[in-house]
Amino acid sequence: MDPKCKFPTADEIDKLICAEIPDKEKDPELYNIISECMIHGPCGSANPSSPCMEEGSCSKLYPKQNVKTTNIDKEGYPVYRRRKDGHFIEKNSFKCDNRYVVPYNQTLSLKYHAHIYVEWCNQTVTEEGHKNLQNENTPSSKDEIQDYFDGRYVSACEAMWRILAYPIHYRQTAVLPLTFHEEGKQPIYYREGESAQNVMDHDSLDESQFLALFQLNKRDEEARKLLYEEIPSKFIWYGEEKYFFRRKTRTFAIWRINYVPPTIDDAYHLRILLNSIRGPTSFDHIKTMNGVVHKTYREACYALGLLDDDKEYIEGIKEAHFMCSPKFVRKMFVRMLLLAVLSTPHIV
Ligand SMILES: [Zn+2]
């Protein structure tokens, strides 16, 4: 926008918005509409029971001041022209003068013949300090939600979006996480300052979604036929009770086992196994292939044929060995280790 267009002048506002009673002789139609739709009150002492009255005064701040010309106040808000011209409209036998006129736009009022309150929207940004100044210095007084309201800026687009009541959030096909962890590495929750012994005595220590899966597989034959990510199709997880219940309604949600990057070796391979092994009842069960309990999840993956062999990488190193310096070959191997592309680097 051109900078000179940003700040309204009184003339520009007057062209669009008026807060005075129209001339009855010159413009009788507009006069009728304004007297019918755009006169506030009467309120104040003339009508203390008016709906706008709060604690003895008008909540909309009527009657306004008489002002000779439109101007912009210190905060950047427009103050509309309301001259003392002797015009008034009688309402409930009270003479309402220009101070009682709700700002209107002539064209809109004439076209719609309705109460259309028009305001000049400015671009002022106000900054307010934290309201709870008393406890400002204590860390516990920090109110992040209040800070957000104090610090947010509602733009014209956002304001219109909300006025028209468009949705501000929605969820389409819920995607929910299935958690898992390695043996003895379930998350533990405890209060600040709680002793280690107390934490270790918590009943919740052995309660995790993943451990509950083992219990479910031990007691339910149907569950044993399912992969972990298929469990929610027949069972529903109640986090508070840490228990999988049989599903009664046919609701739909997509469940995903939490992602783990390849660099977290054990958890990564455990996740691969969970996508292949049905009905595990213990951590050892997951590592067991053909009656052999493997030491690591990676070895179990390998035994199950889930990992590619490293043939192409081995061939690559062999080829480099003929053409490149030993230093380059070592670098190449290190890069393969860092990128975790090798399934069994100790064999390579
Ligand atoms: Zn009022």
CSV table of C-alpha atoms and ligand atoms in Angstrom, one decimal:
chain,number,residue,atom,x,y,z
A,1,MET,CA,0.0,0.0,0.0
A,2,ASP,CA,1.2,3.5,-0.8
A,3,PRO,CA,2.4,5.1,2.5
A,4,LYS,CA,0.3,8.1,2.0
A,5,CYS,CA,-2.8,5.9,1.8
A,6,LYS,CA,-2.1,4.3,5.2
A,7,PHE,CA,-3.2,7.1,7.5
A,8,PRO,CA,-6.7,8.4,6.9
A,9,THR,CA,-7.4,12.1,6.7
A,10,ALA,CA,-10.6,13.6,8.1
A,11,ASP,CA,-11.9,14.2,4.6
A,12,GLU,CA,-11.4,10.6,3.6
A,13,ILE,CA,-13.3,9.5,6.7
A,14,ASP,CA,-16.1,12.0,6.2
A,15,LYS,CA,-16.6,10.7,2.6
A,16,LEU,CA,-17.5,7.3,4.0
A,17,ILE,CA,-18.7,7.7,7.5
A,18,CYS,CA,-21.1,10.2,9.1
A,19,ALA,CA,-22.3,10.5,12.7
A,20,GLU,CA,-24.8,13.4,12.3
A,21,ILE,CA,-28.5,13.7,11.8
A,22,PRO,CA,-29.2,14.3,8.0
A,23,ASP,CA,-31.1,17.3,6.9
A,24,LYS,CA,-34.8,16.5,7.0
A,25,GLU,CA,-35.7,18.8,4.1
A,26,LYS,CA,-32.8,17.9,1.7
A,27,ASP,CA,-32.7,14.2,2.3
A,28,PRO,CA,-36.0,13.0,3.9
A,29,GLU,CA,-35.4,9.3,3.1
A,30,LEU,CA,-32.1,9.1,4.8
A,31,TYR,CA,-33.4,11.2,7.7
A,32,ASN,CA,-36.2,8.6,8.2
A,33,ILE,CA,-33.8,5.7,8.1
A,34,ILE,CA,-31.3,7.3,10.5
A,35,SER,CA,-34.0,8.3,13.0
A,36,GLU,CA,-35.4,4.8,12.8
A,37,CYS,CA,-32.2,2.7,12.9
A,38,MET,CA,-29.2,4.7,13.9
A,39,ILE,CA,-30.0,6.6,17.0
A,40,HIS,CA,-28.6,5.2,20.2
A,41,GLY,CA,-30.6,5.2,23.4
A,42,PRO,CA,-31.8,7.3,24.9
A,43,CYS,CA,-29.9,6.1,27.9
A,44,GLY,CA,-28.2,7.7,30.9
A,45,SER,CA,-30.3,9.7,33.3
A,46,ALA,CA,-33.1,9.9,30.6
A,47,ASN,CA,-33.5,6.1,30.6
A,48,PRO,CA,-31.5,4.3,33.3
A,49,SER,CA,-33.0,1.0,32.4
A,50,SER,CA,-31.6,1.0,28.9
A,51,PRO,CA,-29.9,-2.3,28.0
A,52,CYS,CA,-26.6,-0.5,27.3
A,53,MET,CA,-26.4,0.8,30.9
A,54,GLU,CA,-23.7,-0.7,33.1
A,55,GLU,CA,-23.0,0.6,36.6
A,56,GLY,CA,-24.8,3.9,36.0
A,57,SER,CA,-23.3,4.8,32.7
A,58,CYS,CA,-23.6,3.8,29.1
A,59,SER,CA,-21.3,0.9,28.1
A,60,LYS,CA,-21.1,2.2,24.6
A,61,LEU,CA,-20.0,5.6,25.9
A,62,TYR,CA,-23.1,7.6,24.6
A,63,PRO,CA,-23.7,10.5,24.4
A,64,LYS,CA,-20.5,11.2,22.6
A,65,GLN,CA,-18.8,14.6,22.7
A,66,ASN,CA,-19.7,17.4,20.2
A,67,VAL,CA,-16.9,17.7,17.8
A,68,LYS,CA,-16.5,20.4,15.1
A,69,THR,CA,-14.4,18.3,12.7
A,70,THR,CA,-13.5,14.7,12.3
A,71,ASN,CA,-10.0,14.0,13.7
A,72,ILE,CA,-7.8,11.2,14.7
A,73,ASP,CA,-7.1,10.8,18.4
A,74,LYS,CA,-3.7,10.1,20.1
A,75,GLU,CA,-4.2,6.4,19.9
A,76,GLY,CA,-5.0,6.5,16.2
A,77,TYR,CA,-8.8,6.1,16.5
A,78,PRO,CA,-11.1,8.3,14.5
A,79,VAL,CA,-13.3,10.8,16.4
A,80,TYR,CA,-16.3,11.6,14.0
A,81,ARG,CA,-17.7,15.0,13.4
A,82,ARG,CA,-20.8,15.7,15.6
A,83,ARG,CA,-21.5,19.4,15.3
A,84,LYS,CA,-23.9,21.3,17.6
A,85,ASP,CA,-26.3,22.2,14.8
A,86,GLY,CA,-29.6,22.1,16.6
A,87,HIS,CA,-30.8,19.0,14.8
A,88,PHE,CA,-32.4,16.4,17.0
A,89,ILE,CA,-34.6,13.4,16.7
A,90,GLU,CA,-37.2,12.8,19.4
A,91,LYS,CA,-37.2,9.3,20.8
A,92,ASN,CA,-39.4,8.4,23.8
A,93,SER,CA,-40.0,12.1,24.3
A,94,PHE,CA,-36.2,12.7,24.6
A,95,LYS,CA,-34.4,15.0,22.2
A,96,CYS,CA,-31.5,12.9,20.8
A,97,ASP,CA,-29.0,15.3,19.0
A,98,ASN,CA,-25.9,14.4,17.0
A,99,ARG,CA,-24.2,13.0,20.1
A,100,TYR,CA,-26.5,10.0,19.9
A,101,VAL,CA,-26.0,9.1,16.3
A,102,VAL,CA,-24.4,5.7,15.6
A,103,PRO,CA,-21.8,6.2,12.8
A,104,TYR,CA,-23.3,5.2,9.5
A,105,ASN,CA,-22.5,5.1,5.8
A,106,GLN,CA,-25.1,6.9,3.7
A,107,THR,CA,-25.0,4.5,0.7
A,108,LEU,CA,-25.3,1.4,2.9
A,109,SER,CA,-28.1,2.8,5.0
A,110,LEU,CA,-30.1,3.9,2.0
A,111,LYS,CA,-29.6,0.6,0.2
A,112,TYR,CA,-30.4,-1.8,3.1
A,113,HIS,CA,-32.7,0.4,5.3
A,114,ALA,CA,-31.2,-1.3,8.4
A,115,HIS,CA,-29.0,-0.7,11.4
A,116,ILE,CA,-25.5,-0.8,9.9
A,117,TYR,CA,-22.9,0.5,12.3
A,118,VAL,CA,-19.8,1.5,10.3
A,119,GLU,CA,-16.4,2.1,11.9
A,120,TRP,CA,-13.1,3.2,10.4
A,121,CYS,CA,-10.7,0.3,11.1
A,122,ASN,CA,-7.2,1.6,11.8
A,123,GLN,CA,-3.9,-0.2,11.9
A,124,THR,CA,-3.0,0.7,15.5
A,125,VAL,CA,-1.1,-1.9,17.4
A,126,THR,CA,-1.3,-1.5,21.2
A,127,GLU,CA,1.0,-3.1,23.6
A,128,GLU,CA,-0.1,-3.8,27.1
A,129,GLY,CA,2.0,-4.9,30.0
A,130,HIS,CA,1.2,-8.0,32.0
A,131,LYS,CA,-1.9,-7.4,34.1
A,132,ASN,CA,-0.6,-9.3,37.1
A,133,LEU,CA,2.1,-6.7,38.0
A,134,GLN,CA,2.1,-7.5,41.7
A,135,ASN,CA,3.8,-10.8,41.3
A,136,GLU,CA,5.8,-9.9,38.3
A,137,ASN,CA,9.1,-11.1,39.7
A,138,THR,CA,8.0,-14.5,40.9
A,139,PRO,CA,8.6,-17.1,38.3
A,140,SER,CA,5.3,-18.9,39.2
A,141,SER,CA,3.3,-15.9,38.1
A,142,LYS,CA,4.2,-16.4,34.4
A,143,ASP,CA,0.9,-17.0,32.6
A,144,GLU,CA,1.7,-18.1,29.1
A,145,ILE,CA,-1.9,-18.2,28.0
A,146,GLN,CA,-2.4,-14.6,29.2
A,147,ASP,CA,0.9,-13.6,27.5
A,148,TYR,CA,-0.5,-15.1,24.3
A,149,PHE,CA,-3.7,-13.1,24.4
A,150,ASP,CA,-1.7,-9.9,25.4
A,151,GLY,CA,0.7,-10.4,22.6
A,152,ARG,CA,-1.4,-11.6,19.7
A,153,TYR,CA,-2.4,-9.6,16.7
A,154,VAL,CA,-5.8,-10.2,15.1
A,155,SER,CA,-5.5,-9.2,11.5
A,156,ALA,CA,-8.5,-8.1,9.3
A,157,CYS,CA,-8.5,-11.5,7.5
A,158,GLU,CA,-8.5,-13.4,10.8
A,159,ALA,CA,-11.2,-11.2,12.3
A,160,MET,CA,-13.4,-11.7,9.2
A,161,TRP,CA,-12.8,-15.5,9.4
A,162,ARG,CA,-14.0,-15.6,12.9
A,163,ILE,CA,-17.0,-13.3,12.4
A,164,LEU,CA,-18.2,-15.5,9.6
A,165,ALA,CA,-17.7,-18.5,11.9
A,166,TYR,CA,-15.5,-20.5,9.6
A,167,PRO,CA,-13.9,-23.5,11.3
A,168,ILE,CA,-10.6,-22.7,13.0
A,169,HIS,CA,-9.5,-26.3,13.4
A,170,TYR,CA,-10.7,-29.8,12.5
A,171,ARG,CA,-9.4,-33.3,12.5
A,172,GLN,CA,-9.9,-35.5,9.5
A,173,THR,CA,-9.4,-39.2,10.2
A,174,ALA,CA,-7.6,-39.4,13.5
A,175,VAL,CA,-4.1,-40.7,13.4
A,176,LEU,CA,-3.1,-41.9,16.8
A,177,PRO,CA,0.3,-43.2,18.0
A,178,LEU,CA,1.1,-46.6,19.3
A,179,THR,CA,4.1,-46.4,21.6
A,180,PHE,CA,6.8,-48.9,22.2
A,181,HIS,CA,10.1,-49.1,24.1
A,182,GLU,CA,13.0,-51.4,24.7
A,183,GLU,CA,13.0,-53.7,27.8
A,184,GLY,CA,13.1,-51.6,31.0
A,185,LYS,CA,13.1,-48.3,29.1
A,186,GLN,CA,9.4,-47.3,29.5
A,187,PRO,CA,8.9,-43.7,30.3
A,188,ILE,CA,8.4,-42.9,34.0
A,189,TYR,CA,6.4,-39.9,35.3
A,190,TYR,CA,7.1,-38.3,38.7
A,191,ARG,CA,6.5,-35.1,40.6
A,192,GLU,CA,9.3,-32.6,41.1
A,193,GLY,CA,11.1,-33.2,44.3
A,194,GLU,CA,9.9,-36.8,44.7
A,195,SER,CA,12.5,-39.2,46.1
A,196,ALA,CA,14.1,-41.9,43.9
A,197,GLN,CA,12.7,-44.6,46.1
A,198,ASN,CA,9.2,-43.2,45.8
A,199,VAL,CA,9.5,-43.1,42.1
A,200,MET,CA,10.7,-46.7,42.0
A,201,ASP,CA,7.7,-47.8,44.1
A,202,HIS,CA,5.1,-46.4,41.7
A,203,ASP,CA,2.5,-48.8,40.6
A,204,SER,CA,2.7,-47.2,37.2
A,205,LEU,CA,6.3,-48.3,36.7
A,206,ASP,CA,5.2,-51.5,34.9
A,207,GLU,CA,2.3,-49.9,33.0
A,208,SER,CA,2.9,-48.8,29.5
A,209,GLN,CA,0.9,-49.3,26.3
A,210,PHE,CA,3.5,-51.6,25.0
A,211,LEU,CA,3.6,-53.8,28.2
A,212,ALA,CA,-0.2,-53.8,28.1
A,213,LEU,CA,0.1,-55.3,24.6
A,214,PHE,CA,2.0,-58.3,26.0
A,215,GLN,CA,-0.7,-58.8,28.7
A,216,LEU,CA,-3.4,-58.6,26.0
A,217,ASN,CA,-1.6,-61.2,23.8
A,218,LYS,CA,-1.3,-63.5,26.8
A,219,ARG,CA,-5.0,-63.4,27.6
A,220,ASP,CA,-6.7,-63.0,24.2
A,221,GLU,CA,-6.4,-65.6,21.4
A,222,GLU,CA,-7.7,-63.2,18.7
A,223,ALA,CA,-5.1,-60.5,19.6
A,224,ARG,CA,-2.3,-63.0,19.1
A,225,LYS,CA,-3.2,-63.2,15.4
A,226,LEU,CA,-2.7,-59.5,14.9
A,227,LEU,CA,0.2,-57.2,14.4
A,228,TYR,CA,0.7,-54.4,16.9
A,229,GLU,CA,-0.7,-51.8,14.4
A,230,GLU,CA,-3.7,-54.0,13.8
A,231,ILE,CA,-4.6,-54.3,17.5
A,232,PRO,CA,-6.7,-51.0,17.5
A,233,SER,CA,-9.0,-52.4,14.8
A,234,LYS,CA,-10.4,-54.9,17.5
A,235,PHE,CA,-9.3,-53.4,20.7
A,236,ILE,CA,-9.4,-49.9,22.2
A,237,TRP,CA,-6.7,-48.4,24.4
A,238,TYR,CA,-7.7,-46.6,27.6
A,239,GLY,CA,-4.7,-44.6,28.6
A,240,GLU,CA,-6.0,-43.9,32.1
A,241,GLU,CA,-6.6,-47.5,32.9
A,242,LYS,CA,-3.5,-48.6,30.9
A,243,TYR,CA,-5.6,-51.4,29.4
A,244,PHE,CA,-6.7,-52.7,26.0
A,245,PHE,CA,-10.4,-53.3,26.0
A,246,ARG,CA,-12.3,-55.1,23.2
A,247,ARG,CA,-13.8,-52.6,20.8
A,248,LYS,CA,-17.6,-52.4,20.9
A,249,THR,CA,-18.3,-49.7,18.3
A,250,ARG,CA,-17.0,-49.6,14.7
A,251,THR,CA,-15.2,-46.3,14.9
A,252,PHE,CA,-12.4,-45.6,12.6
A,253,ALA,CA,-8.9,-44.3,13.2
A,254,ILE,CA,-5.5,-44.9,11.8
A,255,TRP,CA,-2.8,-46.0,14.2
A,256,ARG,CA,0.9,-45.8,13.6
A,257,ILE,CA,3.8,-47.2,15.6
A,258,ASN,CA,6.0,-44.3,16.6
A,259,TYR,CA,8.8,-43.5,14.2
A,260,VAL,CA,12.4,-44.2,15.2
A,261,PRO,CA,15.4,-43.2,13.1
A,262,PRO,CA,17.9,-45.9,12.0
A,263,THR,CA,20.6,-44.3,14.2
A,264,ILE,CA,18.8,-45.5,17.3
A,265,ASP,CA,19.8,-49.0,16.5
A,266,ASP,CA,17.9,-51.3,18.9
A,267,ALA,CA,14.7,-49.4,18.9
A,268,TYR,CA,14.8,-49.1,15.1
A,269,HIS,CA,15.1,-52.9,14.7
A,270,LEU,CA,12.5,-53.6,17.4
A,271,ARG,CA,10.1,-51.5,15.3
A,272,ILE,CA,10.8,-53.5,12.2
A,273,LEU,CA,10.1,-56.7,14.1
A,274,LEU,CA,6.9,-55.3,15.5
A,275,ASN,CA,5.7,-54.9,11.9
A,276,SER,CA,6.3,-58.6,11.2
A,277,ILE,CA,5.7,-60.5,14.4
A,278,ARG,CA,2.2,-61.3,15.5
A,279,GLY,CA,1.1,-61.7,19.1
A,280,PRO,CA,4.3,-61.1,21.0
A,281,THR,CA,4.0,-61.8,24.7
A,282,SER,CA,7.5,-60.6,25.9
A,283,PHE,CA,10.6,-58.9,24.7
A,284,ASP,CA,12.4,-62.3,24.3
A,285,HIS,CA,9.5,-63.5,22.3
A,286,ILE,CA,10.1,-60.7,19.7
A,287,LYS,CA,13.8,-61.8,19.5
A,288,THR,CA,13.0,-65.5,19.0
A,289,MET,CA,13.4,-67.0,15.5
A,290,ASN,CA,13.0,-70.7,15.0
A,291,GLY,CA,13.5,-71.4,18.7
A,292,VAL,CA,16.6,-69.3,18.9
A,293,VAL,CA,16.5,-66.2,21.2
A,294,HIS,CA,18.8,-63.7,19.4
A,295,LYS,CA,20.9,-61.3,21.4
A,296,THR,CA,19.8,-58.2,19.6
A,297,TYR,CA,16.8,-57.1,17.6
A,298,ARG,CA,19.1,-56.4,14.7
A,299,GLU,CA,20.3,-60.1,14.7
A,300,ALA,CA,16.7,-61.2,14.9
A,301,CYS,CA,15.8,-59.0,11.9
A,302,TYR,CA,18.7,-60.5,10.0
A,303,ALA,CA,17.7,-64.0,10.9
A,304,LEU,CA,14.1,-63.3,9.7
A,305,GLY,CA,15.5,-62.0,6.4
A,306,LEU,CA,14.2,-58.6,7.0
A,307,LEU,CA,17.5,-56.8,6.4
A,308,ASP,CA,19.1,-56.8,3.0
A,309,ASP,CA,22.5,-58.2,2.8
A,310,ASP,CA,25.2,-55.7,2.3
A,311,LYS,CA,26.3,-57.1,-1.0
A,312,GLU,CA,26.2,-53.9,-3.0
A,313,TYR,CA,28.1,-52.0,-0.4
A,314,ILE,CA,30.7,-54.7,-0.1
A,315,GLU,CA,31.1,-54.7,-3.9
A,316,GLY,CA,31.4,-50.9,-3.8
A,317,ILE,CA,34.2,-51.1,-1.3
A,318,LYS,CA,35.9,-53.8,-3.3
A,319,GLU,CA,35.7,-51.7,-6.4
A,320,ALA,CA,37.1,-48.6,-4.7
A,321,HIS,CA,39.9,-50.8,-3.3
A,322,PHE,CA,41.2,-51.3,-6.9
A,323,MET,CA,40.9,-47.7,-8.0
A,324,CYS,CA,41.3,-45.5,-4.9
A,325,SER,CA,43.7,-44.8,-2.1
A,326,PRO,CA,43.3,-46.7,1.2
A,327,LYS,CA,42.4,-43.4,2.9
A,328,PHE,CA,39.5,-42.9,0.5
A,329,VAL,CA,38.2,-46.5,1.1
A,330,ARG,CA,38.3,-45.9,4.9
A,331,LYS,CA,36.4,-42.6,4.5
A,332,MET,CA,33.8,-44.3,2.4
A,333,PHE,CA,33.3,-47.0,5.0
A,334,VAL,CA,33.0,-44.4,7.8
A,335,ARG,CA,30.4,-42.6,5.7
A,336,MET,CA,28.4,-45.8,5.4
A,337,LEU,CA,28.6,-46.3,9.1
A,338,LEU,CA,27.4,-42.8,9.8
A,339,LEU,CA,24.5,-43.1,7.4
A,340,ALA,CA,23.6,-46.5,9.0
A,341,VAL,CA,23.1,-48.1,5.6
A,342,LEU,CA,24.9,-51.3,6.5
A,343,SER,CA,22.9,-54.0,8.1
A,344,THR,CA,25.8,-55.9,9.6
A,345,PRO,CA,28.9,-53.6,9.6
A,346,HIS,CA,30.9,-55.9,11.8
A,347,ILE,CA,30.7,-58.6,9.1
A,348,VAL,CA,31.6,-56.2,6.3
B,1,ZN,ZN,-26.2,4.0,25.9
